[in-house]
Coordinates of C-alpha atoms in Angstrom, one line a residue:
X1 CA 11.8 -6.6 -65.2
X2 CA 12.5 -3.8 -62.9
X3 CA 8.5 -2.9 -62.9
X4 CA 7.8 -7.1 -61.6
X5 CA 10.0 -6.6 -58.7
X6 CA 8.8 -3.7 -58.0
X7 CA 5.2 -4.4 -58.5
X8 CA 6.1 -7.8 -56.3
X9 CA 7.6 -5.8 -53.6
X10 CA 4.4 -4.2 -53.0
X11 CA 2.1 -6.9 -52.7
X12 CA 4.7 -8.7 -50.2
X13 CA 4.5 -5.4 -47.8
X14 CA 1.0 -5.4 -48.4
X15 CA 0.5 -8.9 -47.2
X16 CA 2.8 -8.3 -44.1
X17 CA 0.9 -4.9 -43.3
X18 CA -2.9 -7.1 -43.5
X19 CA -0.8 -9.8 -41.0
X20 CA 0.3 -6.8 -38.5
X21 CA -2.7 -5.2 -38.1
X22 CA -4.4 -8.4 -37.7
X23 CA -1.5 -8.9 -34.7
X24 CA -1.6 -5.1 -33.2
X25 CA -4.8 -4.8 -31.9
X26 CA -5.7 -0.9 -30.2
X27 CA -7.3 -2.2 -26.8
X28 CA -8.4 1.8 -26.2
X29 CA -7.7 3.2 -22.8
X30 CA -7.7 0.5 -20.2
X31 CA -9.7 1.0 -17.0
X32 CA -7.7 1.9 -13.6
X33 CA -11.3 1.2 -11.7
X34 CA -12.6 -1.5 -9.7
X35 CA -16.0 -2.2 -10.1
X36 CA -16.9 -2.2 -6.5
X37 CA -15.7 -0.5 -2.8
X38 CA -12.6 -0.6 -1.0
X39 CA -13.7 -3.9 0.7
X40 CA -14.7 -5.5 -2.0
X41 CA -11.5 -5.2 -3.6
X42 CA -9.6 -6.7 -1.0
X43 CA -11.9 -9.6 -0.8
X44 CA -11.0 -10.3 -4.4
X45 CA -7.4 -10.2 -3.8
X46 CA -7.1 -12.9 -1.3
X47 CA -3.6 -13.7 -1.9
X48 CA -2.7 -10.4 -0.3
X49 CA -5.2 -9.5 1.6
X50 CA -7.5 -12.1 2.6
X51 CA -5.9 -11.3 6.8
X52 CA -6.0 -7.4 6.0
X53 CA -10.2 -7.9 4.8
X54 CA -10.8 -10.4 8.4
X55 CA -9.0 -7.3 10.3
X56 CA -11.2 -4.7 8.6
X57 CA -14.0 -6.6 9.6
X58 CA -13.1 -7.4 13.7
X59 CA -12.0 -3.8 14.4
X60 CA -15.3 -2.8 13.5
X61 CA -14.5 -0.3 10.4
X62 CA -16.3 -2.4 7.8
X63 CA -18.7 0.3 7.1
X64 CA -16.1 2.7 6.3
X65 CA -14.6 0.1 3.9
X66 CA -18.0 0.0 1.9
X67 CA -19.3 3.9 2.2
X68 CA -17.1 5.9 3.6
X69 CA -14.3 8.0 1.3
X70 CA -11.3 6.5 2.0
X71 CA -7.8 6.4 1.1
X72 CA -6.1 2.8 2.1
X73 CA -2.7 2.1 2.2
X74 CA -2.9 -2.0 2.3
X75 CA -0.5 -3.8 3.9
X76 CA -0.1 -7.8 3.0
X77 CA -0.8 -10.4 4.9
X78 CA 2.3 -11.0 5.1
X79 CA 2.5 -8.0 7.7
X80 CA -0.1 -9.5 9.4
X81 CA 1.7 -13.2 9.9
X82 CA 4.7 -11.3 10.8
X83 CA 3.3 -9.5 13.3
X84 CA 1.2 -12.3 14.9
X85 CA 4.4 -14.7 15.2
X86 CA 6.7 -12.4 16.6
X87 CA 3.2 -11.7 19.1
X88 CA 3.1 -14.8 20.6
X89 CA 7.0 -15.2 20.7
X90 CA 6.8 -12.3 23.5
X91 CA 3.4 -13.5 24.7
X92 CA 4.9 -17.1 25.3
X93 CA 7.7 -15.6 27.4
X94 CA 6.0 -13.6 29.5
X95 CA 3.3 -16.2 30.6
X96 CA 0.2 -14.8 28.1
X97 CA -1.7 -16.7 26.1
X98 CA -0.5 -16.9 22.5
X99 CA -2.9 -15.7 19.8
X100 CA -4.8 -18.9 18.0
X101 CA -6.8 -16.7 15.5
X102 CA -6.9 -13.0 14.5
X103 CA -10.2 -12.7 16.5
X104 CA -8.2 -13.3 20.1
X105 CA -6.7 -9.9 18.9
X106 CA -9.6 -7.6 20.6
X107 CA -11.2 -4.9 18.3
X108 CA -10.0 -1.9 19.9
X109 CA -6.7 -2.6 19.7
X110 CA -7.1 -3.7 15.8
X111 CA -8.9 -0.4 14.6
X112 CA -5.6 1.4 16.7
X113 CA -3.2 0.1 14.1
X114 CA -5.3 -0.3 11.0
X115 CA -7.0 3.4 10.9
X116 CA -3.1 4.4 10.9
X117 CA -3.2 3.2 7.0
X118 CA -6.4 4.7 6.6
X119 CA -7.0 9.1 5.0
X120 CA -9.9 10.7 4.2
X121 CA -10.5 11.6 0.6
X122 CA -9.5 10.0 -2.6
X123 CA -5.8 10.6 -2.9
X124 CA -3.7 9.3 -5.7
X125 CA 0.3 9.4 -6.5
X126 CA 0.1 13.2 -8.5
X127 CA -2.0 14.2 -5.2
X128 CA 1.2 13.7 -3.0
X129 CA 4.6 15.8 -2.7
X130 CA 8.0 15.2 -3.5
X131 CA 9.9 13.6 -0.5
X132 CA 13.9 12.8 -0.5
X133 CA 14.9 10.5 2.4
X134 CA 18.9 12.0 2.1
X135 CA 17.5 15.9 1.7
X136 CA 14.1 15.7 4.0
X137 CA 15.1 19.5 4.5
X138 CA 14.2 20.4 0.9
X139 CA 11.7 17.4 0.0
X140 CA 10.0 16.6 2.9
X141 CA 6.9 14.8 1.5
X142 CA 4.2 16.3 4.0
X143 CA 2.5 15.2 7.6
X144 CA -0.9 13.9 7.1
X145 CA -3.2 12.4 9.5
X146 CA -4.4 9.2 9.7
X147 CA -8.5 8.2 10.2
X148 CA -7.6 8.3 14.4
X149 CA -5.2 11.4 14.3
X150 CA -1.9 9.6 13.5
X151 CA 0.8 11.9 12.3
X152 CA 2.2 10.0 9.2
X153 CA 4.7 11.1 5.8
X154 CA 3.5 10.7 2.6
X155 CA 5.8 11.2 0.1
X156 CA 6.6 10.6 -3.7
X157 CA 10.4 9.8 -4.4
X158 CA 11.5 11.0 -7.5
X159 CA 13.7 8.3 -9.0
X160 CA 17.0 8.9 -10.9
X161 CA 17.3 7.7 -14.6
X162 CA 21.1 7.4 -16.2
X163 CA 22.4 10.0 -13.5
X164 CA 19.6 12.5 -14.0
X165 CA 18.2 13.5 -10.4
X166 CA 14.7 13.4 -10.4
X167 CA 13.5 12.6 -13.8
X168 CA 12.8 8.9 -13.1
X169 CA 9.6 7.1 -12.1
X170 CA 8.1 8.1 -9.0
X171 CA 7.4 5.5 -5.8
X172 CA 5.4 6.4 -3.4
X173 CA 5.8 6.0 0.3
X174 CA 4.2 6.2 3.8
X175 CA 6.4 6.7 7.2
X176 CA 5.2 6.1 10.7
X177 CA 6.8 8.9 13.1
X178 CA 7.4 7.4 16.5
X179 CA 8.3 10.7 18.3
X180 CA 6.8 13.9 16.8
X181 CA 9.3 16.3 19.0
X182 CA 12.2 15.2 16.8
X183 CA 10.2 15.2 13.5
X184 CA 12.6 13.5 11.3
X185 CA 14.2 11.0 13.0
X186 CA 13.8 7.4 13.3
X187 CA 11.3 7.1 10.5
X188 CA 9.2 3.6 10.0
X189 CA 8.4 3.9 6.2
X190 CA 6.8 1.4 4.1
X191 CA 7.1 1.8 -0.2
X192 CA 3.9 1.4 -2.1
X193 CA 4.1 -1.3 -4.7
X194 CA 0.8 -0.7 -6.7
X195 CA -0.4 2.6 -6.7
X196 CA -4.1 4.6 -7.7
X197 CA -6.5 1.6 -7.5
X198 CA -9.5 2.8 -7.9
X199 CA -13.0 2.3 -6.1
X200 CA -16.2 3.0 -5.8
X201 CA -15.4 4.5 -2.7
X202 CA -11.7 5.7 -2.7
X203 CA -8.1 4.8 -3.0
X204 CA -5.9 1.9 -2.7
X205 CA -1.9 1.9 -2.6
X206 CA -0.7 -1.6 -1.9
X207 CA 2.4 -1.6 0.1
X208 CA 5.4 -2.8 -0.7
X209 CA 5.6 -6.8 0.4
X210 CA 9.0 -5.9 2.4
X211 CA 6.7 -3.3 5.0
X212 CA 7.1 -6.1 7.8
X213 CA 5.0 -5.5 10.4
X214 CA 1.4 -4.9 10.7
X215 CA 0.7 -1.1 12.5
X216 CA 4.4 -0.2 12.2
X217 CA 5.1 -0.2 15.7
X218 CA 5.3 -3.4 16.8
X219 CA 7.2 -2.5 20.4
X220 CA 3.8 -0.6 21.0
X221 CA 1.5 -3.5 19.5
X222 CA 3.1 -5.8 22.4
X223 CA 2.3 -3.1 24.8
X224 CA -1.6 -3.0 24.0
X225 CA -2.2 -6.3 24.1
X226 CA 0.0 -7.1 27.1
X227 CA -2.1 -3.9 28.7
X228 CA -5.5 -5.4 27.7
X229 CA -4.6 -9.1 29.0
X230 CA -3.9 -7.5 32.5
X231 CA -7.1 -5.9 32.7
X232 CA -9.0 -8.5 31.8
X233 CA -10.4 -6.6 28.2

């Protein structure tokens, strides 16, 4: 009797083995790359990028997009709206006229604020130093500079997991610098969300949805565009 159950036992774990490995199925290694350049990419994301593509295109840097090696820190479109709104708010009051499409935003003034998400090279995540916001003194991520000479922080934050410092997952982050004689003060960062998209071309690190404004700086953004409506450009 003993030998049945046993025997029994065997063919039911059998039966469940043939159903799980019909259920568990090894995909391999998935692919981190996009089949296609840095443009191309955002094209086919036009949830959250369809502005960000229309701006690559009027500031002129479309060629860069598609050949050049390149290491993009998107912003949304929601960056872009936000920026635009808040635009025409100080446009309105001071007697300007308000912005109907992205074009009325001249070219010059687009590249300004998009080349400052914009590296040379291919960098991804591992490629990028440890930063601490509370202890910039001993984890100060590093300067970089943008495609037009921007100084900008990049930085990995090393998360904290049950009370261990530093041991958690890592977020990367990019910080504007308005005032490079007091290096470490009044920092405009922006946290990646998606990190080491892959191109044919470069890089991609999607920012975080809460960066809110296009270029960083919007005070300065007001300031171009109030500077090129005076002169006529």
């Amino acid at each position: 009797m003993l030998r049945m159950i046993l025997f029994s036992a065997l063919i039911l774990m059998s039966l469940f083995a043939c159903k799980k490995d019909q259920y568990y199925r090894d995909s391999g290694q998935q692919d981190p790359h996009f089949k296609g350049n840095t443009l191309a990419y955002l094209d086919a994301v036009p949830f959250f990028f369809d502005s960000v593509a229309q701006v690559v295109r009027l500031s002129g840097m479309e060629e860069v997009f598609t050949k050049d090696t390149l290491t993009f820190f998107a912003p949304t479109d929601r960056s872009i709206k936000n920026l635009i709104e808040n635009l025409n708010d100080n446009l309105y009051m001071y007697g300007y006229d308000t912005v109907k499409t992205l074009a009325d935003v001249p070219p010059v003034v687009w590249q300004k604020y998009l080349q400052r998400y914009m590296f040379h090279g291919a960098n991804q995540l591992k490629d990028y130093p440890q930063i601490d916001f509370s202890l910039k003194s001993i984890y100060p991520g590093q300067d970089y500079l943008s495609w037009n000479n921007t100084t900008m922080n990049i930085g990995a934050v090393y998360m904290d997991d049950n009370g261990v410092k530093y041991v958690g997952y890592r977020q990367l982050t990019i910080s504007y610098i308005p005032d490079l004689t007091y290096p470490f003060d009044n920092w405009n960062t922006a946290f990646v969300s998606s990190t080491n998209i892959l191109t044919d071309n470069g890089v991609v690190h999607t920012l975080d949805k809460d960066h809110n404004f296009f270029g960083f700086d919007f005070a300065t953004f007001i300031y171009d565009m109030e500077s090129v409506m005076q002169t006529g450009g």
